[in-house]
Amino acid sequence: MATPSVPWWRDAVMYQVYLRSFRDGNGDGVGDLRGARAGLPYLATLGVDGLWLSPCFPSPQHDHGYDVADYCAVDPLFGELDDVDRLLADAHALGLKVILDVVPNHCSTEHPRFREAVLAGPGSVARERFHFADGHGADGELPPNNWRAMFGGPAWTRIQEADGRPGQWYLHMFTPHQPDWNWRNPEVANHFDDVLRFWLDRGVDGFRIDVAVGLFKHPALPDSPDPAADEEARDAVNPLAWNQPEVHQVWRRWRAICDMYTASDGRERTLVGEVAVPTPADQARYLRPDELHQAFYFDLLHTPWDASAFRQRIGAAMRDIASTGAPVTWVLNNHDQQRTVTRYSRGAVLGEKPDADRGTARARAAALLMLALPGSAYLYQGEELGLPEVTDLPPEVLTDPIVTATGEPDRGRDGCRVPLPWSGTQAPFGFSDAPPERSWLPQPGWFARYTVQRLRGDGGSCWHLYRDALQLRRSLSPLHDPGLHWLPSPPEVVAFARGGKFVCAVNFSDAQVTAPVCGKPVLSSLPCDDGKLAANSAAWWLVDNPPHACGQCPPSHETVDLTVTWKGLGD
Ligand code: GLC
């Protein structure tokens, strides 16, 4: 949707293609690059600006590709290098950007550098590229410190040395299959420079950076003050393992590389970081003009369905991130989180029974809200279909390493990763030519109600809502304005204006309310009577006069001007 003077990434809507579940092009039951390429016209029709491709690199797949054994090649499971080139060419011909996933915090135990390190022995140069340390205790039988891994269990695993005796320990902040790189070793930084150049030379438009608050650890690797809290939270909490000041040097270095490519051919590249930090102001530090272009704003994703919580989180992002000149990158779904339809189906009262229709209504409303906000947005595949989470996968099919590490199926992420339903009335719903039992995760029969084919044929479907919203987002000039103005509204409604001519209002309550402006909306997530906003719905209006100037609406109050000021953050 970017206008020519604005770099595309500042307000792009990107679509996350979770490769193994998007579309299977070779009939083995796992989505792949050929399938993704076949799906590109679909994305162009939907109206997104581009796609983020989850990892396609050689990997033993212990964490579904986030355990990388070679950063500059393609796993045969997904295709070959030529398939990336073809996908890039086709995407660019359709006007779609493509960003790849890069995983710099850790690799796979099958990465040649790690295997070399294990063989090379204590004190070797090869071990310096990772965090190897002697254990405590008489025989080194205790881990070097008390750190806990993100997916549960200790963050250290002891290896067997070449002589067969138990030896040193290595650090892994995720599974034991994912050793953390030691970024204090300059060779590691050099290696990743080469990785970026390798893919930039092939034409990618940027990178999504996995665990961008990781990389550096406290140099002394001291004990964490609260290992139980570190393990409990899914976000980066251990203050000694995450968010170290040195990581900013890396983002400056990567930004310089991207800027060099942009200067040479005029094509803007983006770096979008997975930056889960305690506050929006902390996140803004990753978005200084010489660091990352973007970072996912997870605060909105973690917000329960509550008007004041949404207002507060949006306001904080505008105040602490947008006001520095960096765009906010909104996100409601991804491959690590329960889908919105299911998440929002729970009532506000603890213990209230989940209600699927209410969840669907709220997810549609949240989508309109997100797409009306200034900045960029990332959609997760299936979101545009209003796909609910699959919450009843049989335990024996679960593949998420979190389930293995914690023994708690409810904490797993398989339910949002079930292959997409494209067409037809039974599994595999056009996802694959293979028989349904070969799909890497089984699709439930009720996916028949959510196929692309079916929803595209239904003008009131979620798919049409997303497509209409994306089209309007592009064509309505007030939506190119970088700021927003809060409008006065009852406590259960969030309402704001943009560019003086556009109004978005969301009703978070279970009852119809009076709309903040008169007239028929240009788009609404549920049918709207004139002057009304249905329960759990959102609407967009174009207004000739500033809101509340028509004389019939509730009286106007002072609005809050949050227009972007480009003041920057300094060092
Ligand atoms: C990121 C990814 C997640 C992965 C983890 C470890 O959070 O989004 O899927 O498991 O990093 O690489």
Coordinates of C-alpha atoms and ligand atoms in Angstrom, one line a residue, residues 18 52 63 66-67 101 103 106 151 174 178 208 210-211 274 334-336 400-402 413 417, ligand 1:
Y18 CA 4.3 -21.4 7.2
W52 CA 7.3 -14.1 5.0
D63 CA 11.9 -27.5 15.8
Y66 CA 14.2 -23.4 13.4
D67 CA 17.1 -25.8 14.0
D101 CA 13.4 -16.3 8.1
V103 CA 17.8 -17.8 12.8
H106 CA 21.1 -20.9 17.5
F151 CA 10.8 -24.9 26.1
F174 CA 15.6 -23.7 23.2
Q178 CA 19.6 -26.1 19.0
R208 CA 12.4 -11.9 9.6
D210 CA 14.2 -15.2 14.8
V211 CA 14.7 -14.4 18.5
E274 CA 11.1 -11.0 16.8
N334 CA 1.5 -16.4 14.0
H335 CA 2.8 -20.0 14.0
D336 CA 3.6 -19.9 17.8
D400 CA 5.9 -29.7 18.8
P401 CA 9.1 -29.9 20.9
I402 CA 7.4 -27.9 23.6
R413 CA 1.7 -25.1 18.9
R417 CA -0.1 -25.3 12.2
Ligands
GLC1 C1 11.0 -18.4 17.4 C2 10.1 -19.1 16.5 C3 9.6 -20.4 17.0 C4 10.8 -21.3 17.4 C5 11.8 -20.5 18.3 C6 13.1 -21.2 18.4 O1 10.3 -18.0 18.6 O2 9.0 -18.3 16.1 O3 8.8 -21.1 16.2 O4 10.4 -22.5 18.0 O5 12.0 -19.2 17.8 O6 13.8 -21.0 17.2

